[in-house]
mmCIF file of C-alpha atoms in Angstrom:
data_model
loop_
_atom_site.group_PDB
_atom_site.id
_atom_site.type_symbol
_atom_site.label_atom_id
_atom_site.label_comp_id
_atom_site.label_asym_id
_atom_site.label_seq_id
_atom_site.Cartn_x
_atom_site.Cartn_y
_atom_site.Cartn_z
ATOM 1 C CA MET I 7 129.693 160.389 87.255
ATOM 2 C CA SER I 8 132.954 161.454 85.648
ATOM 3 C CA GLU I 9 134.536 159.494 82.780
ATOM 4 C CA GLU I 10 137.966 160.256 84.191
ATOM 5 C CA LYS I 11 139.816 157.262 85.683
ATOM 6 C CA ALA I 12 141.249 157.303 89.165
ATOM 7 C CA LEU I 13 144.987 157.781 89.382
ATOM 8 C CA ARG I 14 147.248 154.782 90.025
ATOM 9 C CA TYR I 15 151.013 154.956 90.323
ATOM 10 C CA ASN I 16 152.055 151.452 89.299
ATOM 11 C CA GLU I 17 154.989 152.390 87.075
ATOM 12 C CA GLY I 18 158.054 150.357 88.006
ATOM 13 C CA LYS I 19 156.204 148.135 90.485
ATOM 14 C CA VAL I 20 156.435 144.348 90.315
ATOM 15 C CA PRO I 21 153.489 142.890 88.348
ATOM 16 C CA TYR I 22 152.711 139.958 90.639
ATOM 17 C CA SER I 23 149.782 139.010 88.423
ATOM 18 C CA PHE I 24 152.226 136.997 86.280
ATOM 19 C CA LEU I 25 151.978 134.328 88.983
ATOM 20 C CA LEU I 26 148.340 133.907 87.979
ATOM 21 C CA ASP I 27 149.619 132.415 84.712
ATOM 22 C CA LEU I 28 151.116 129.522 86.708
ATOM 23 C CA PRO I 29 148.230 128.367 88.912
ATOM 24 C CA ASN I 30 149.258 124.707 89.042
ATOM 25 C CA ALA I 31 152.946 125.323 89.707
ATOM 26 C CA THR I 32 152.112 127.978 92.314
ATOM 27 C CA ALA I 33 149.680 125.619 94.060
ATOM 28 C CA GLU I 34 152.317 122.847 94.046
ATOM 29 C CA LEU I 35 154.896 125.230 95.497
ATOM 30 C CA CYS I 36 152.485 126.217 98.275
ATOM 31 C CA ARG I 37 151.737 122.532 98.912
ATOM 32 C CA ILE I 38 155.469 121.918 99.388
ATOM 33 C CA PHE I 39 155.616 124.742 101.944
ATOM 34 C CA GLN I 40 152.531 123.262 103.647
ATOM 35 C CA ASN I 41 154.002 119.742 103.743
ATOM 36 C CA GLY I 42 157.285 121.118 105.077
ATOM 37 C CA ALA I 43 155.460 122.973 107.842
ATOM 38 C CA LYS I 44 153.802 119.710 108.911
ATOM 39 C CA LYS I 45 156.975 117.631 108.649
ATOM 40 C CA TYR I 46 159.577 120.070 110.014
ATOM 41 C CA ASP I 47 157.597 122.925 111.672
ATOM 42 C CA LEU I 48 156.326 126.166 110.213
ATOM 43 C CA ASP I 49 159.086 128.357 108.761
ATOM 44 C CA ASN I 50 161.799 125.808 109.556
ATOM 45 C CA TRP I 51 163.464 126.681 106.236
ATOM 46 C CA LYS I 52 164.060 130.227 107.479
ATOM 47 C CA LYS I 53 166.705 128.853 109.838
ATOM 48 C CA GLY I 54 168.835 128.452 106.724
ATOM 49 C CA PHE I 55 170.673 125.817 104.746
ATOM 50 C CA SER I 56 174.040 125.755 103.074
ATOM 51 C CA THR I 57 173.928 126.698 99.416
ATOM 52 C CA ARG I 58 175.517 123.361 98.579
ATOM 53 C CA GLU I 59 172.736 121.508 100.390
ATOM 54 C CA LEU I 60 170.033 123.413 98.506
ATOM 55 C CA LEU I 61 171.707 122.938 95.114
ATOM 56 C CA ASN I 62 172.264 119.230 95.777
ATOM 57 C CA SER I 63 168.617 118.815 96.730
ATOM 58 C CA ALA I 64 167.488 120.683 93.606
ATOM 59 C CA LEU I 65 169.697 118.504 91.408
ATOM 60 C CA ARG I 66 168.508 115.331 93.141
ATOM 61 C CA HIS I 67 164.892 116.224 92.344
ATOM 62 C CA GLN I 68 165.829 117.032 88.742
ATOM 63 C CA MET I 69 167.574 113.654 88.443
ATOM 64 C CA ASP I 70 164.499 111.936 89.886
ATOM 65 C CA PHE I 71 162.415 113.612 87.184
ATOM 66 C CA ALA I 72 164.932 112.604 84.487
ATOM 67 C CA LYS I 73 164.600 108.985 85.690
ATOM 68 C CA GLY I 74 160.838 109.199 85.259
ATOM 69 C CA ASP I 75 159.763 109.975 88.817
ATOM 70 C CA ILE I 76 157.130 112.672 88.355
ATOM 71 C CA LEU I 77 156.038 112.820 92.001
ATOM 72 C CA ASP I 78 158.280 112.996 95.059
ATOM 73 C CA LYS I 79 158.807 109.930 97.242
ATOM 74 C CA GLU I 80 155.828 110.843 99.409
ATOM 75 C CA GLY I 81 153.839 110.842 96.177
ATOM 76 C CA ASP I 82 151.912 114.075 96.365
ATOM 77 C CA THR I 83 154.011 116.844 94.796
ATOM 78 C CA HIS I 84 155.891 117.239 91.507
ATOM 79 C CA THR I 85 159.639 116.579 91.625
ATOM 80 C CA LEU I 86 160.447 119.605 89.446
ATOM 81 C CA VAL I 87 158.544 121.869 91.827
ATOM 82 C CA HIS I 88 160.693 120.461 94.638
ATOM 83 C CA ALA I 89 163.737 121.420 92.571
ATOM 84 C CA ALA I 90 162.270 124.888 92.063
ATOM 85 C CA TRP I 91 161.550 125.206 95.803
ATOM 86 C CA ASN I 92 165.192 124.515 96.648
ATOM 87 C CA LEU I 93 166.428 127.029 94.063
ATOM 88 C CA LEU I 94 163.970 129.702 95.194
ATOM 89 C CA VAL I 95 164.977 129.235 98.829
ATOM 90 C CA ALA I 96 168.650 129.469 97.807
ATOM 91 C CA VAL I 97 167.889 132.776 96.076
ATOM 92 C CA GLU I 98 165.905 134.102 99.042
ATOM 93 C CA LEU I 99 168.500 133.143 101.645
ATOM 94 C CA ASN I 100 171.640 133.993 99.695
ATOM 95 C CA TYR I 101 170.822 136.761 97.274
ATOM 96 C CA PHE I 102 168.328 138.696 99.332
ATOM 97 C CA ASN I 103 169.542 137.425 102.735
ATOM 98 C CA THR I 104 165.975 137.921 103.935
ATOM 99 C CA TYR I 105 166.344 136.008 107.167
ATOM 100 C CA GLY I 106 170.022 136.665 107.843
ATOM 101 C CA THR I 107 170.887 133.034 107.207
ATOM 102 C CA ALA I 108 172.879 133.284 103.986
ATOM 103 C CA TRP I 109 176.064 131.332 103.476
ATOM 104 C CA LYS I 110 175.618 128.736 106.189
ATOM 105 C CA ASP I 111 178.288 126.178 107.015
ATOM 106 C CA GLU I 112 180.934 125.834 104.307
ATOM 107 C CA ASP I 113 179.658 128.730 102.182
ATOM 108 C CA ASP I 114 181.772 131.637 103.390
ATOM 109 C CA PRO I 115 181.500 134.708 101.140
ATOM 110 C CA GLY I 116 184.496 136.278 102.859
ATOM 111 C CA LYS I 117 186.710 133.520 101.508
ATOM 112 C CA ASN I 118 185.049 133.018 98.137
ATOM 113 C CA PRO I 119 181.798 134.835 97.291
ATOM 114 C CA HIS I 120 181.162 132.517 94.342
ATOM 115 C CA LYS I 121 181.885 129.229 96.122
ATOM 116 C CA LEU I 122 178.794 127.085 95.781
ATOM 117 C CA CYS I 123 180.128 123.519 95.745
#
């Protein structure tokens, strides 16, 4: 058998393995998606939210954490991961416009592309 390694062209590709360094946070994030699918229906979030709504929700969860509430009101997931979920969804919907739902409601980029609140 040859000592030569097989070729791989990974230069410039996203190293997703960094997520493996965050197993607990990643599991919590997936649990939030799972709970949301049960509570609101699978992929309900893809229908979109206003940026303001997502930022307010993220801040509310951060304030809950600052007040000492580690777990959300349902008691099974970390409040900071809820904040992260809201921010990640805001990025996905607004920056990448993955599902064509960016800038819902009052967030009109034609009037003010930086209007968030």
